[in-house]
PDB file of C-alpha atoms in Angstrom:
ATOM      1  CA  MET O   7     136.375  68.143 -39.110  1.00 74.00           C
ATOM      2  CA  ASP O   8     134.623  66.572 -42.072  1.00 90.00           C
ATOM      3  CA  THR O   9     131.292  64.898 -41.724  1.00 91.00           C
ATOM      4  CA  VAL O  10     132.519  61.342 -41.630  1.00 93.00           C
ATOM      5  CA  ARG O  11     135.006  62.072 -38.854  1.00 96.00           C
ATOM      6  CA  LEU O  12     132.264  63.959 -36.934  1.00 96.00           C
ATOM      7  CA  TYR O  13     129.962  60.978 -37.372  1.00 95.00           C
ATOM      8  CA  ARG O  14     132.589  58.584 -36.120  1.00 96.00           C
ATOM      9  CA  ALA O  15     133.506  60.825 -33.192  1.00 95.00           C
ATOM     10  CA  VAL O  16     129.865  61.172 -32.122  1.00 95.00           C
ATOM     11  CA  LEU O  17     129.333  57.340 -32.262  1.00 95.00           C
ATOM     12  CA  LYS O  18     132.534  56.749 -30.341  1.00 93.00           C
ATOM     13  CA  SER O  19     131.547  59.197 -27.652  1.00 92.00           C
ATOM     14  CA  ALA O  20     128.032  57.804 -27.452  1.00 92.00           C
ATOM     15  CA  THR O  21     129.319  54.352 -26.834  1.00 90.00           C
ATOM     16  CA  LYS O  22     131.103  55.711 -23.758  1.00 87.00           C
ATOM     17  CA  PHE O  23     127.986  57.565 -22.629  1.00 83.00           C
ATOM     18  CA  PRO O  24     127.255  56.452 -18.928  1.00 80.00           C
ATOM     19  CA  SER O  25     123.587  55.308 -19.544  1.00 82.00           C
ATOM     20  CA  LYS O  26     121.660  52.123 -19.654  1.00 86.00           C
ATOM     21  CA  ASN O  27     120.113  53.505 -22.854  1.00 89.00           C
ATOM     22  CA  LYS O  28     123.410  54.135 -24.655  1.00 87.00           C
ATOM     23  CA  MET O  29     122.713  51.602 -27.417  1.00 92.00           C
ATOM     24  CA  ALA O  30     119.357  53.254 -28.204  1.00 93.00           C
ATOM     25  CA  ILE O  31     121.279  56.632 -28.252  1.00 92.00           C
ATOM     26  CA  VAL O  32     123.767  55.166 -30.660  1.00 94.00           C
ATOM     27  CA  GLU O  33     120.989  53.922 -32.972  1.00 96.00           C
ATOM     28  CA  GLU O  34     119.173  57.247 -32.834  1.00 95.00           C
ATOM     29  CA  ILE O  35     122.396  58.990 -33.826  1.00 95.00           C
ATOM     30  CA  LYS O  36     122.754  56.550 -36.760  1.00 96.00           C
ATOM     31  CA  VAL O  37     119.208  57.244 -37.864  1.00 96.00           C
ATOM     32  CA  GLU O  38     119.666  60.931 -37.550  1.00 95.00           C
ATOM     33  CA  PHE O  39     122.814  61.008 -39.584  1.00 95.00           C
ATOM     34  CA  ARG O  40     121.245  58.898 -42.287  1.00 95.00           C
ATOM     35  CA  GLN O  41     118.287  61.242 -42.477  1.00 95.00           C
ATOM     36  CA  LYS O  42     120.526  64.288 -42.701  1.00 94.00           C
ATOM     37  CA  ARG O  43     122.678  62.779 -45.354  1.00 92.00           C
ATOM     38  CA  GLU O  44     120.012  63.670 -47.924  1.00 93.00           C
ATOM     39  CA  LEU O  45     120.179  67.390 -47.272  1.00 95.00           C
ATOM     40  CA  THR O  46     121.195  69.559 -50.173  1.00 96.00           C
ATOM     41  CA  ASP O  47     120.514  73.123 -48.835  1.00 97.00           C
ATOM     42  CA  ALA O  48     123.772  74.628 -47.579  1.00 95.00           C
ATOM     43  CA  LYS O  49     122.105  76.378 -44.662  1.00 97.00           C
ATOM     44  CA  GLU O  50     120.434  73.184 -43.490  1.00 96.00           C
ATOM     45  CA  ILE O  51     123.703  71.235 -43.777  1.00 95.00           C
ATOM     46  CA  GLU O  52     125.500  73.901 -41.752  1.00 95.00           C
ATOM     47  CA  LYS O  53     122.689  73.620 -39.068  1.00 96.00           C
ATOM     48  CA  ALA O  54     122.924  69.901 -39.011  1.00 95.00           C
ATOM     49  CA  VAL O  55     126.705  69.900 -38.612  1.00 95.00           C
ATOM     50  CA  ALA O  56     126.516  72.506 -35.896  1.00 95.00           C
ATOM     51  CA  MET O  57     123.921  70.417 -34.028  1.00 94.00           C
ATOM     52  CA  ALA O  58     126.101  67.300 -34.427  1.00 95.00           C
ATOM     53  CA  ARG O  59     129.198  69.204 -33.083  1.00 95.00           C
ATOM     54  CA  ASP O  60     127.043  70.470 -30.159  1.00 93.00           C
ATOM     55  CA  GLY O  61     126.004  66.960 -29.481  1.00 93.00           C
ATOM     56  CA  LEU O  62     129.501  65.791 -29.547  1.00 93.00           C
ATOM     57  CA  ASP O  63     130.560  68.433 -27.115  1.00 90.00           C
ATOM     58  CA  ARG O  64     127.731  67.338 -24.722  1.00 89.00           C
ATOM     59  CA  LEU O  65     128.422  63.692 -25.092  1.00 89.00           C
ATOM     60  CA  ASN O  66     132.095  64.254 -24.375  1.00 87.00           C
ATOM     61  CA  ALA O  67     131.196  66.166 -21.221  1.00 83.00           C
ATOM     62  CA  PHE O  68     129.616  63.005 -19.819  1.00 77.00           C
ATOM     63  CA  SER O  69     131.445  60.087 -21.609  1.00 70.00           C
ATOM     64  CA  ASN O  70     134.483  60.145 -19.300  1.00 65.00           C
ATOM     65  CA  MET O  71     132.552  60.075 -16.082  1.00 60.00           C
ATOM     66  CA  ASP O  72     132.106  57.082 -13.844  1.00 57.00           C
ATOM     67  CA  SER O  73     128.510  55.865 -14.215  1.00 55.00           C
ATOM     68  CA  LYS O  74     128.593  54.428 -10.639  1.00 61.00           C
ATOM     69  CA  SER O  75     129.504  57.767  -9.052  1.00 58.00           C
ATOM     70  CA  ASN O  76     126.966  60.279  -7.773  1.00 60.00           C
ATOM     71  CA  GLN O  77     129.596  63.058  -7.771  1.00 58.00           C
ATOM     72  CA  TRP O  78     128.994  64.321 -11.391  1.00 52.00           C
ATOM     73  CA  GLN O  79     129.824  67.930 -12.270  1.00 53.00           C
ATOM     74  CA  VAL O  80     129.432  69.206 -15.783  1.00 48.00           C
ATOM     75  CA  SER O  81     129.606  72.590 -17.335  1.00 52.00           C
ATOM     76  CA  LEU O  82     127.720  72.883 -20.626  1.00 52.00           C
ATOM     77  CA  LYS O  83     128.330  75.720 -22.981  1.00 57.00           C
ATOM     78  CA  GLY O  84     125.746  77.160 -25.538  1.00 57.00           C
ATOM     79  CA  PRO O  85     125.098  75.840 -28.983  1.00 56.00           C
ATOM     80  CA  HIS O  86     128.085  75.208 -31.255  1.00 55.00           C
ATOM     81  CA  THR O  87     128.672  78.239 -33.500  1.00 52.00           C
ATOM     82  CA  GLY O  88     131.387  76.806 -35.658  1.00 52.00           C
ATOM     83  CA  ASP O  89     135.253  76.688 -35.634  1.00 47.00           C
TER      84      ASP O  89
END
């Protein structure tokens, strides 16, 4: 997944996140991506992309849940290590 698709996927998932603070989360994601856009070191870019993928996995784990339910069950895996 290229960076632009990853960015869009993270934003889309964040807008579905069951939280009153989801708009603040979306804004924080935008800021974080803007800051990381300036990276030039390959290892730092790789780390940032892995962190974004991990964040996407975690957002997706919650984004399809009913925010009014108290019956949430999520299984989170470790950090994303790449495809």
